[in-house]
Structure formats: C-alpha cells, structure tokens
Amino acid sequence: MKALYTASTGMAAQERNVEVISNNIANMRTTGYKRQRADFQDLLYQVYRRSGSQTSEAGTQLPTGVEIGSGVKTGATPRIMSQGSVAPTEKELDLAIRGEGFFSISLPDGRTGYTRDGSFERDSQGQLVTIEGYQVQPGITIPATARSVSISADGVVEAYLDQESSPTAIGQIQLSRFVNKAGLEGIGDNLYVETAGSGAAQTGVANADGFGNLLQGHLELANVNAVTEIADLIAAQRAYEMNARVISGADEMLQATAQLR
C-alpha cells in the first residue's frame, strides 16, 4: 500500500527536524551560534486525472484533477543569521559584533574561516588568536610590555606600553560580510567557510559600509530561543506520531484485505 511509504517519508522528515532542533538546543550557550531550521518540500505526484483534460466532445474540461503525492523530503536547513544578544564579560580581548560582519580567521589548511565568536586570546608570540590558536586577520601582535589593550568600535587596537601615558596603535581588526550569509558552510569550532551560495567575502573595517561595529569586553550569545525550540520539538513529535498512526492504519487495512482473501 502506497500510504505505508508516504508516511515513512513523513517520519524520516520529522526525525531530521528533531535532529536540527536538538542541535539548536545543544548550542544554546555556544558563543555566536546561529540557529537552523528544517524546510520541507513535497515529493513527486502521481496524476490519475489531469486538470484541464477534455471530458466530452462538447469541449468540457476538468476543473480539477486527481493527483496523489508520494510524501515529503527535507529541502534545506538554512541558518537564521539574526543578531544574538550581547553580554558583558569584563575581558579585554572579548569582542562582540553588532551588525552584519564576521571576523576573518586564518585556518591551518590555508583557507580563511569566518566567525561571530569574538572570544580571543593572545598566544606565546603575542598574536591575537581564537581559542583554537587560529590567527585573527590581519595579524595583530600585542607587545609583551603592553599593560592594557583597548579596541575601538571601528576595530583599532591600541596598547599602553611600559610607562607611556598615551596608547600606541598596533593594528586594526578587519570584518567580512556576504551577500548571502545563510549560504556559508559550518565546519565546527564556531567557524564558517564561504561557498558558491554565499558569494565571495567583502572585506572592510567596522563602523563603515554596513559591516557593523565592535564592542570590547562583550560576547554575542546564541540566537536560540528556548521556548520556540521546545514548541517546535513538540510539534515535530506530534507530526511523527501522526505518521506512525498512518502506518499502523495502513497495516491494519492490509491485514483486513489479506483475511478477505
């Protein structure tokens, strides 16, 4: 019976939906995380009577046809790139972006990664790096004699050296943005890489051309809403149960048919 296979696609789709929701909930405390959602598409239809076909020699036509669908599939799992809330950390190398930009990160394989996670550190050479040790672009080295570091809203990094009373500029953090942010590919470690769907990165500085501005001593939290995710999880569970009932009903119908024979 075709209903068995149709309902099985519904169960598989809701299982994938629950996987997406569970990943969102798991990353509720992940800095800069952007939640995903599952988008679904219906599968091919079997046409028994085509709409508009002629029904008599007088030229009358069917106003509607008979089409039976074959189920559902997961079409995409786009990321929702909305701004997350910003929380203070009182750590001078923590940075939050308020706006469209991403930090550019040099990856070990030579590629450039992009992130909204501004929880930076300095390595043994004084370079500004991520918590994985990947260098923030462009390379910024904080002198060992620096007493404190300040980072302005436009990304200018200044340090108070030795006993100097005025700061010394040591670099400027760059930001990148994309035509289609949702097209970025997540590779873990709070990093994305560009794809053909995202378009090439446009690089600039904060506080200019819509890149957003920086806030020192703050981090951007995940844009996951716990209440919404739980509501979506309950809806997915109910849809899964309904598809399971369809399978049970179709199985009972097959058994009844077999007994008649």
JSON list of C-alpha atoms in Angstrom, two decimals, residues 52-248:
[
{"chain": "A", "resi": 52, "resn": "GLY", "atom": "CA", "xyz": [-7.91, 20.77, -17.88]},
{"chain": "A", "resi": 53, "resn": "SER", "atom": "CA", "xyz": [-8.31, 17.49, -19.77]},
{"chain": "A", "resi": 54, "resn": "GLN", "atom": "CA", "xyz": [-11.36, 17.22, -22.05]},
{"chain": "A", "resi": 55, "resn": "THR", "atom": "CA", "xyz": [-14.35, 15.30, -20.64]},
{"chain": "A", "resi": 56, "resn": "SER", "atom": "CA", "xyz": [-16.76, 15.39, -23.57]},
{"chain": "A", "resi": 57, "resn": "GLU", "atom": "CA", "xyz": [-16.98, 16.01, -27.28]},
{"chain": "A", "resi": 58, "resn": "ALA", "atom": "CA", "xyz": [-18.62, 19.36, -26.44]},
{"chain": "A", "resi": 59, "resn": "GLY", "atom": "CA", "xyz": [-15.27, 20.56, -25.15]},
{"chain": "A", "resi": 60, "resn": "THR", "atom": "CA", "xyz": [-15.97, 20.49, -21.40]},
{"chain": "A", "resi": 61, "resn": "GLN", "atom": "CA", "xyz": [-12.86, 20.26, -19.22]},
{"chain": "A", "resi": 62, "resn": "LEU", "atom": "CA", "xyz": [-11.96, 19.01, -15.78]},
{"chain": "A", "resi": 63, "resn": "PRO", "atom": "CA", "xyz": [-11.70, 21.99, -13.41]},
{"chain": "A", "resi": 64, "resn": "THR", "atom": "CA", "xyz": [-9.51, 19.98, -11.07]},
{"chain": "A", "resi": 65, "resn": "GLY", "atom": "CA", "xyz": [-7.57, 16.78, -11.47]},
{"chain": "A", "resi": 66, "resn": "VAL", "atom": "CA", "xyz": [-6.62, 13.82, -9.30]},
{"chain": "A", "resi": 67, "resn": "GLU", "atom": "CA", "xyz": [-3.06, 13.93, -8.00]},
{"chain": "A", "resi": 68, "resn": "ILE", "atom": "CA", "xyz": [-1.71, 11.70, -5.24]},
{"chain": "A", "resi": 69, "resn": "GLY", "atom": "CA", "xyz": [1.53, 12.78, -3.59]},
{"chain": "A", "resi": 70, "resn": "SER", "atom": "CA", "xyz": [4.34, 10.45, -2.58]},
{"chain": "A", "resi": 71, "resn": "GLY", "atom": "CA", "xyz": [5.49, 12.14, 0.60]},
{"chain": "A", "resi": 72, "resn": "VAL", "atom": "CA", "xyz": [7.92, 14.76, 1.86]},
{"chain": "A", "resi": 73, "resn": "LYS", "atom": "CA", "xyz": [11.64, 15.45, 1.91]},
{"chain": "A", "resi": 74, "resn": "THR", "atom": "CA", "xyz": [13.97, 17.83, 3.73]},
{"chain": "A", "resi": 75, "resn": "GLY", "atom": "CA", "xyz": [14.70, 20.62, 1.24]},
{"chain": "A", "resi": 76, "resn": "ALA", "atom": "CA", "xyz": [17.15, 22.72, 3.25]},
{"chain": "A", "resi": 77, "resn": "THR", "atom": "CA", "xyz": [18.37, 23.54, 6.75]},
{"chain": "A", "resi": 78, "resn": "PRO", "atom": "CA", "xyz": [19.10, 27.29, 6.49]},
{"chain": "A", "resi": 79, "resn": "ARG", "atom": "CA", "xyz": [20.74, 29.24, 9.30]},
{"chain": "A", "resi": 80, "resn": "ILE", "atom": "CA", "xyz": [18.87, 32.16, 10.81]},
{"chain": "A", "resi": 81, "resn": "MET", "atom": "CA", "xyz": [21.55, 34.86, 10.89]},
{"chain": "A", "resi": 82, "resn": "SER", "atom": "CA", "xyz": [19.77, 37.29, 13.19]},
{"chain": "A", "resi": 83, "resn": "GLN", "atom": "CA", "xyz": [21.69, 39.25, 15.82]},
{"chain": "A", "resi": 84, "resn": "GLY", "atom": "CA", "xyz": [22.15, 37.47, 19.15]},
{"chain": "A", "resi": 85, "resn": "SER", "atom": "CA", "xyz": [22.03, 39.32, 22.43]},
{"chain": "A", "resi": 86, "resn": "VAL", "atom": "CA", "xyz": [25.30, 40.81, 23.72]},
{"chain": "A", "resi": 87, "resn": "ALA", "atom": "CA", "xyz": [26.56, 40.02, 27.21]},
{"chain": "A", "resi": 88, "resn": "PRO", "atom": "CA", "xyz": [29.40, 41.73, 29.14]},
{"chain": "A", "resi": 89, "resn": "THR", "atom": "CA", "xyz": [32.41, 39.60, 30.12]},
{"chain": "A", "resi": 90, "resn": "GLU", "atom": "CA", "xyz": [34.90, 42.18, 31.52]},
{"chain": "A", "resi": 91, "resn": "LYS", "atom": "CA", "xyz": [37.68, 40.51, 29.49]},
{"chain": "A", "resi": 92, "resn": "GLU", "atom": "CA", "xyz": [39.62, 42.96, 27.36]},
{"chain": "A", "resi": 93, "resn": "LEU", "atom": "CA", "xyz": [40.15, 40.65, 24.37]},
{"chain": "A", "resi": 94, "resn": "ASP", "atom": "CA", "xyz": [36.50, 39.59, 24.10]},
{"chain": "A", "resi": 95, "resn": "LEU", "atom": "CA", "xyz": [34.73, 41.25, 21.17]},
{"chain": "A", "resi": 96, "resn": "ALA", "atom": "CA", "xyz": [31.11, 41.29, 20.03]},
{"chain": "A", "resi": 97, "resn": "ILE", "atom": "CA", "xyz": [29.94, 42.37, 16.58]},
{"chain": "A", "resi": 98, "resn": "ARG", "atom": "CA", "xyz": [26.79, 44.46, 16.39]},
{"chain": "A", "resi": 99, "resn": "GLY", "atom": "CA", "xyz": [25.85, 44.29, 12.73]},
{"chain": "A", "resi": 100, "resn": "GLU", "atom": "CA", "xyz": [26.48, 42.20, 9.62]},
{"chain": "A", "resi": 101, "resn": "GLY", "atom": "CA", "xyz": [30.18, 41.41, 9.80]},
{"chain": "A", "resi": 102, "resn": "PHE", "atom": "CA", "xyz": [32.25, 38.33, 10.61]},
{"chain": "A", "resi": 103, "resn": "PHE", "atom": "CA", "xyz": [35.76, 38.06, 11.99]},
{"chain": "A", "resi": 104, "resn": "SER", "atom": "CA", "xyz": [38.23, 36.64, 9.45]},
{"chain": "A", "resi": 105, "resn": "ILE", "atom": "CA", "xyz": [40.36, 33.76, 10.72]},
{"chain": "A", "resi": 106, "resn": "SER", "atom": "CA", "xyz": [43.43, 32.12, 9.13]},
{"chain": "A", "resi": 107, "resn": "LEU", "atom": "CA", "xyz": [42.92, 28.35, 9.15]},
{"chain": "A", "resi": 108, "resn": "PRO", "atom": "CA", "xyz": [45.79, 25.83, 9.29]},
{"chain": "A", "resi": 109, "resn": "ASP", "atom": "CA", "xyz": [44.97, 24.49, 5.79]},
{"chain": "A", "resi": 110, "resn": "GLY", "atom": "CA", "xyz": [45.40, 27.94, 4.24]},
{"chain": "A", "resi": 111, "resn": "ARG", "atom": "CA", "xyz": [41.72, 28.75, 3.92]},
{"chain": "A", "resi": 112, "resn": "THR", "atom": "CA", "xyz": [40.00, 31.70, 5.57]},
{"chain": "A", "resi": 113, "resn": "GLY", "atom": "CA", "xyz": [37.33, 30.96, 8.13]},
{"chain": "A", "resi": 114, "resn": "TYR", "atom": "CA", "xyz": [34.67, 33.36, 9.38]},
{"chain": "A", "resi": 115, "resn": "THR", "atom": "CA", "xyz": [33.15, 33.55, 12.83]},
{"chain": "A", "resi": 116, "resn": "ARG", "atom": "CA", "xyz": [30.93, 35.63, 15.11]},
{"chain": "A", "resi": 117, "resn": "ASP", "atom": "CA", "xyz": [32.73, 34.24, 18.15]},
{"chain": "A", "resi": 118, "resn": "GLY", "atom": "CA", "xyz": [34.97, 37.02, 19.47]},
{"chain": "A", "resi": 119, "resn": "SER", "atom": "CA", "xyz": [36.42, 35.18, 22.47]},
{"chain": "A", "resi": 120, "resn": "PHE", "atom": "CA", "xyz": [40.04, 35.88, 21.54]},
{"chain": "A", "resi": 121, "resn": "GLU", "atom": "CA", "xyz": [43.32, 35.23, 23.35]},
{"chain": "A", "resi": 122, "resn": "ARG", "atom": "CA", "xyz": [46.98, 36.04, 22.78]},
{"chain": "A", "resi": 123, "resn": "ASP", "atom": "CA", "xyz": [49.42, 33.22, 22.09]},
{"chain": "A", "resi": 124, "resn": "SER", "atom": "CA", "xyz": [53.04, 32.82, 23.21]},
{"chain": "A", "resi": 125, "resn": "GLN", "atom": "CA", "xyz": [54.14, 35.25, 20.47]},
{"chain": "A", "resi": 126, "resn": "GLY", "atom": "CA", "xyz": [51.59, 37.89, 21.50]},
{"chain": "A", "resi": 127, "resn": "GLN", "atom": "CA", "xyz": [49.43, 37.29, 18.40]},
{"chain": "A", "resi": 128, "resn": "LEU", "atom": "CA", "xyz": [45.68, 37.70, 18.63]},
{"chain": "A", "resi": 129, "resn": "VAL", "atom": "CA", "xyz": [44.17, 34.23, 18.13]},
{"chain": "A", "resi": 130, "resn": "THR", "atom": "CA", "xyz": [40.98, 32.22, 18.65]},
{"chain": "A", "resi": 131, "resn": "ILE", "atom": "CA", "xyz": [40.70, 29.70, 21.47]},
{"chain": "A", "resi": 132, "resn": "GLU", "atom": "CA", "xyz": [41.89, 27.07, 18.95]},
{"chain": "A", "resi": 133, "resn": "GLY", "atom": "CA", "xyz": [45.03, 29.12, 18.28]},
{"chain": "A", "resi": 134, "resn": "TYR", "atom": "CA", "xyz": [44.00, 30.31, 14.80]},
{"chain": "A", "resi": 135, "resn": "GLN", "atom": "CA", "xyz": [45.25, 33.79, 13.94]},
{"chain": "A", "resi": 136, "resn": "VAL", "atom": "CA", "xyz": [42.78, 36.65, 13.61]},
{"chain": "A", "resi": 137, "resn": "GLN", "atom": "CA", "xyz": [43.21, 38.57, 10.33]},
{"chain": "A", "resi": 138, "resn": "PRO", "atom": "CA", "xyz": [45.07, 40.75, 9.74]},
{"chain": "A", "resi": 139, "resn": "GLY", "atom": "CA", "xyz": [47.81, 39.51, 12.05]},
{"chain": "A", "resi": 140, "resn": "ILE", "atom": "CA", "xyz": [47.92, 41.64, 15.20]},
{"chain": "A", "resi": 141, "resn": "THR", "atom": "CA", "xyz": [50.76, 41.21, 17.69]},
{"chain": "A", "resi": 142, "resn": "ILE", "atom": "CA", "xyz": [50.37, 42.64, 21.18]},
{"chain": "A", "resi": 143, "resn": "PRO", "atom": "CA", "xyz": [53.77, 43.59, 22.66]},
{"chain": "A", "resi": 144, "resn": "ALA", "atom": "CA", "xyz": [54.85, 41.79, 25.78]},
{"chain": "A", "resi": 145, "resn": "THR", "atom": "CA", "xyz": [55.30, 45.17, 27.51]},
{"chain": "A", "resi": 146, "resn": "ALA", "atom": "CA", "xyz": [51.64, 46.13, 26.96]},
{"chain": "A", "resi": 147, "resn": "ARG", "atom": "CA", "xyz": [49.89, 46.98, 30.24]},
{"chain": "A", "resi": 148, "resn": "SER", "atom": "CA", "xyz": [46.41, 47.01, 28.76]},
{"chain": "A", "resi": 149, "resn": "VAL", "atom": "CA", "xyz": [44.73, 46.78, 25.38]},
{"chain": "A", "resi": 150, "resn": "SER", "atom": "CA", "xyz": [41.79, 48.82, 24.08]},
{"chain": "A", "resi": 151, "resn": "ILE", "atom": "CA", "xyz": [39.80, 48.09, 20.94]},
{"chain": "A", "resi": 152, "resn": "SER", "atom": "CA", "xyz": [37.59, 50.81, 19.50]},
{"chain": "A", "resi": 153, "resn": "ALA", "atom": "CA", "xyz": [34.21, 50.39, 17.82]},
{"chain": "A", "resi": 154, "resn": "ASP", "atom": "CA", "xyz": [35.90, 50.55, 14.41]},
{"chain": "A", "resi": 155, "resn": "GLY", "atom": "CA", "xyz": [38.42, 47.83, 15.31]},
{"chain": "A", "resi": 156, "resn": "VAL", "atom": "CA", "xyz": [41.53, 49.93, 16.01]},
{"chain": "A", "resi": 157, "resn": "VAL", "atom": "CA", "xyz": [43.68, 48.06, 18.53]},
{"chain": "A", "resi": 158, "resn": "GLU", "atom": "CA", "xyz": [45.74, 50.22, 20.90]},
{"chain": "A", "resi": 159, "resn": "ALA", "atom": "CA", "xyz": [48.05, 49.24, 23.74]},
{"chain": "A", "resi": 160, "resn": "TYR", "atom": "CA", "xyz": [49.58, 51.11, 26.65]},
{"chain": "A", "resi": 161, "resn": "LEU", "atom": "CA", "xyz": [53.28, 50.22, 26.54]},
{"chain": "A", "resi": 162, "resn": "ASP", "atom": "CA", "xyz": [55.65, 50.30, 29.52]},
{"chain": "A", "resi": 163, "resn": "GLN", "atom": "CA", "xyz": [55.04, 53.54, 31.41]},
{"chain": "A", "resi": 164, "resn": "GLU", "atom": "CA", "xyz": [53.66, 55.54, 28.49]},
{"chain": "A", "resi": 165, "resn": "SER", "atom": "CA", "xyz": [50.62, 57.65, 29.32]},
{"chain": "A", "resi": 166, "resn": "SER", "atom": "CA", "xyz": [49.17, 57.59, 25.78]},
{"chain": "A", "resi": 167, "resn": "PRO", "atom": "CA", "xyz": [48.25, 54.43, 23.83]},
{"chain": "A", "resi": 168, "resn": "THR", "atom": "CA", "xyz": [50.06, 53.16, 20.75]},
{"chain": "A", "resi": 169, "resn": "ALA", "atom": "CA", "xyz": [48.09, 51.84, 17.76]},
{"chain": "A", "resi": 170, "resn": "ILE", "atom": "CA", "xyz": [49.20, 48.29, 16.91]},
{"chain": "A", "resi": 171, "resn": "GLY", "atom": "CA", "xyz": [46.69, 47.30, 14.24]},
{"chain": "A", "resi": 172, "resn": "GLN", "atom": "CA", "xyz": [43.08, 47.21, 13.10]},
{"chain": "A", "resi": 173, "resn": "ILE", "atom": "CA", "xyz": [40.76, 44.22, 13.05]},
{"chain": "A", "resi": 174, "resn": "GLN", "atom": "CA", "xyz": [39.05, 43.55, 9.73]},
{"chain": "A", "resi": 175, "resn": "LEU", "atom": "CA", "xyz": [35.50, 42.33, 9.23]},
{"chain": "A", "resi": 176, "resn": "SER", "atom": "CA", "xyz": [33.94, 40.45, 6.32]},
{"chain": "A", "resi": 177, "resn": "ARG", "atom": "CA", "xyz": [30.37, 40.21, 5.08]},
{"chain": "A", "resi": 178, "resn": "PHE", "atom": "CA", "xyz": [28.49, 38.22, 2.44]},
{"chain": "A", "resi": 179, "resn": "VAL", "atom": "CA", "xyz": [25.63, 38.74, 0.03]},
{"chain": "A", "resi": 180, "resn": "ASN", "atom": "CA", "xyz": [24.01, 35.54, 1.34]},
{"chain": "A", "resi": 181, "resn": "LYS", "atom": "CA", "xyz": [25.14, 34.83, 4.90]},
{"chain": "A", "resi": 182, "resn": "ALA", "atom": "CA", "xyz": [22.86, 31.79, 5.14]},
{"chain": "A", "resi": 183, "resn": "GLY", "atom": "CA", "xyz": [24.89, 30.18, 2.34]},
{"chain": "A", "resi": 184, "resn": "LEU", "atom": "CA", "xyz": [28.01, 29.85, 4.50]},
{"chain": "A", "resi": 185, "resn": "GLU", "atom": "CA", "xyz": [29.12, 26.32, 5.35]},
{"chain": "A", "resi": 186, "resn": "GLY", "atom": "CA", "xyz": [29.62, 25.49, 9.01]},
{"chain": "A", "resi": 187, "resn": "ILE", "atom": "CA", "xyz": [32.79, 23.49, 9.71]},
{"chain": "A", "resi": 188, "resn": "GLY", "atom": "CA", "xyz": [32.64, 23.37, 13.51]},
{"chain": "A", "resi": 189, "resn": "ASP", "atom": "CA", "xyz": [34.70, 25.30, 16.08]},
{"chain": "A", "resi": 190, "resn": "ASN", "atom": "CA", "xyz": [32.27, 28.23, 15.57]},
{"chain": "A", "resi": 191, "resn": "LEU", "atom": "CA", "xyz": [33.70, 28.71, 12.06]},
{"chain": "A", "resi": 192, "resn": "TYR", "atom": "CA", "xyz": [32.20, 29.06, 8.60]},
{"chain": "A", "resi": 193, "resn": "VAL", "atom": "CA", "xyz": [33.78, 29.00, 5.14]},
{"chain": "A", "resi": 194, "resn": "GLU", "atom": "CA", "xyz": [32.46, 30.69, 2.04]},
{"chain": "A", "resi": 195, "resn": "THR", "atom": "CA", "xyz": [30.66, 28.74, -0.68]},
{"chain": "A", "resi": 196, "resn": "ALA", "atom": "CA", "xyz": [29.34, 29.47, -4.15]},
{"chain": "A", "resi": 197, "resn": "GLY", "atom": "CA", "xyz": [25.97, 30.08, -2.49]},
{"chain": "A", "resi": 198, "resn": "SER", "atom": "CA", "xyz": [27.27, 32.66, -0.02]},
{"chain": "A", "resi": 199, "resn": "GLY", "atom": "CA", "xyz": [29.26, 34.61, -2.57]},
{"chain": "A", "resi": 200, "resn": "ALA", "atom": "CA", "xyz": [32.77, 35.94, -2.08]},
{"chain": "A", "resi": 201, "resn": "ALA", "atom": "CA", "xyz": [33.68, 37.71, 1.13]},
{"chain": "A", "resi": 202, "resn": "GLN", "atom": "CA", "xyz": [33.64, 41.51, 1.12]},
{"chain": "A", "resi": 203, "resn": "THR", "atom": "CA", "xyz": [36.35, 42.73, 3.48]},
{"chain": "A", "resi": 204, "resn": "GLY", "atom": "CA", "xyz": [36.42, 46.07, 5.26]},
{"chain": "A", "resi": 205, "resn": "VAL", "atom": "CA", "xyz": [36.60, 47.72, 8.65]},
{"chain": "A", "resi": 206, "resn": "ALA", "atom": "CA", "xyz": [34.00, 48.04, 11.36]},
{"chain": "A", "resi": 207, "resn": "ASN", "atom": "CA", "xyz": [31.74, 51.09, 11.56]},
{"chain": "A", "resi": 208, "resn": "ALA", "atom": "CA", "xyz": [31.86, 51.52, 7.77]},
{"chain": "A", "resi": 209, "resn": "ASP", "atom": "CA", "xyz": [29.77, 50.35, 4.82]},
{"chain": "A", "resi": 210, "resn": "GLY", "atom": "CA", "xyz": [27.36, 48.32, 6.95]},
{"chain": "A", "resi": 211, "resn": "PHE", "atom": "CA", "xyz": [29.93, 45.96, 8.45]},
{"chain": "A", "resi": 212, "resn": "GLY", "atom": "CA", "xyz": [28.73, 46.68, 11.98]},
{"chain": "A", "resi": 213, "resn": "ASN", "atom": "CA", "xyz": [30.75, 47.86, 14.95]},
{"chain": "A", "resi": 214, "resn": "LEU", "atom": "CA", "xyz": [32.72, 46.17, 17.71]},
{"chain": "A", "resi": 215, "resn": "LEU", "atom": "CA", "xyz": [32.09, 46.16, 21.43]},
{"chain": "A", "resi": 216, "resn": "GLN", "atom": "CA", "xyz": [35.07, 45.33, 23.63]},
{"chain": "A", "resi": 217, "resn": "GLY", "atom": "CA", "xyz": [34.58, 43.25, 26.75]},
{"chain": "A", "resi": 218, "resn": "HIS", "atom": "CA", "xyz": [31.39, 41.64, 25.41]},
{"chain": "A", "resi": 219, "resn": "LEU", "atom": "CA", "xyz": [30.39, 38.47, 23.57]},
{"chain": "A", "resi": 220, "resn": "GLU", "atom": "CA", "xyz": [27.45, 37.72, 21.30]},
{"chain": "A", "resi": 221, "resn": "LEU", "atom": "CA", "xyz": [25.27, 34.90, 22.62]},
{"chain": "A", "resi": 222, "resn": "ALA", "atom": "CA", "xyz": [23.48, 32.28, 20.52]},
{"chain": "A", "resi": 223, "resn": "ASN", "atom": "CA", "xyz": [20.26, 33.47, 18.88]},
{"chain": "A", "resi": 224, "resn": "VAL", "atom": "CA", "xyz": [18.39, 30.36, 20.10]},
{"chain": "A", "resi": 225, "resn": "ASN", "atom": "CA", "xyz": [15.06, 30.94, 21.83]},
{"chain": "A", "resi": 226, "resn": "ALA", "atom": "CA", "xyz": [14.43, 28.06, 24.26]},
{"chain": "A", "resi": 227, "resn": "VAL", "atom": "CA", "xyz": [10.64, 28.47, 24.26]},
{"chain": "A", "resi": 228, "resn": "THR", "atom": "CA", "xyz": [10.43, 28.45, 20.46]},
{"chain": "A", "resi": 229, "resn": "GLU", "atom": "CA", "xyz": [12.67, 25.39, 20.16]},
{"chain": "A", "resi": 230, "resn": "ILE", "atom": "CA", "xyz": [10.64, 23.41, 22.71]},
{"chain": "A", "resi": 231, "resn": "ALA", "atom": "CA", "xyz": [7.40, 24.34, 20.91]},
{"chain": "A", "resi": 232, "resn": "ASP", "atom": "CA", "xyz": [8.92, 23.23, 17.58]},
{"chain": "A", "resi": 233, "resn": "LEU", "atom": "CA", "xyz": [10.11, 20.00, 19.21]},
{"chain": "A", "resi": 234, "resn": "ILE", "atom": "CA", "xyz": [6.60, 19.19, 20.48]},
{"chain": "A", "resi": 235, "resn": "ALA", "atom": "CA", "xyz": [5.11, 19.92, 17.03]},
{"chain": "A", "resi": 236, "resn": "ALA", "atom": "CA", "xyz": [7.70, 17.63, 15.40]},
{"chain": "A", "resi": 237, "resn": "GLN", "atom": "CA", "xyz": [6.91, 14.85, 17.87]},
{"chain": "A", "resi": 238, "resn": "ARG", "atom": "CA", "xyz": [3.19, 15.14, 17.16]},
{"chain": "A", "resi": 239, "resn": "ALA", "atom": "CA", "xyz": [3.77, 15.04, 13.40]},
{"chain": "A", "resi": 240, "resn": "TYR", "atom": "CA", "xyz": [5.98, 11.95, 13.83]},
{"chain": "A", "resi": 241, "resn": "GLU", "atom": "CA", "xyz": [3.27, 10.22, 15.90]},
{"chain": "A", "resi": 242, "resn": "MET", "atom": "CA", "xyz": [0.59, 11.01, 13.30]},
{"chain": "A", "resi": 243, "resn": "ASN", "atom": "CA", "xyz": [2.70, 9.49, 10.54]},
{"chain": "A", "resi": 244, "resn": "ALA", "atom": "CA", "xyz": [3.28, 6.43, 12.70]},
{"chain": "A", "resi": 245, "resn": "ARG", "atom": "CA", "xyz": [-0.50, 6.09, 13.13]},
{"chain": "A", "resi": 246, "resn": "VAL", "atom": "CA", "xyz": [-0.95, 6.26, 9.36]},
{"chain": "A", "resi": 247, "resn": "ILE", "atom": "CA", "xyz": [1.46, 3.36, 9.00]},
{"chain": "A", "resi": 248, "resn": "SER", "atom": "CA", "xyz": [-0.44, 1.40, 11.67]}
]
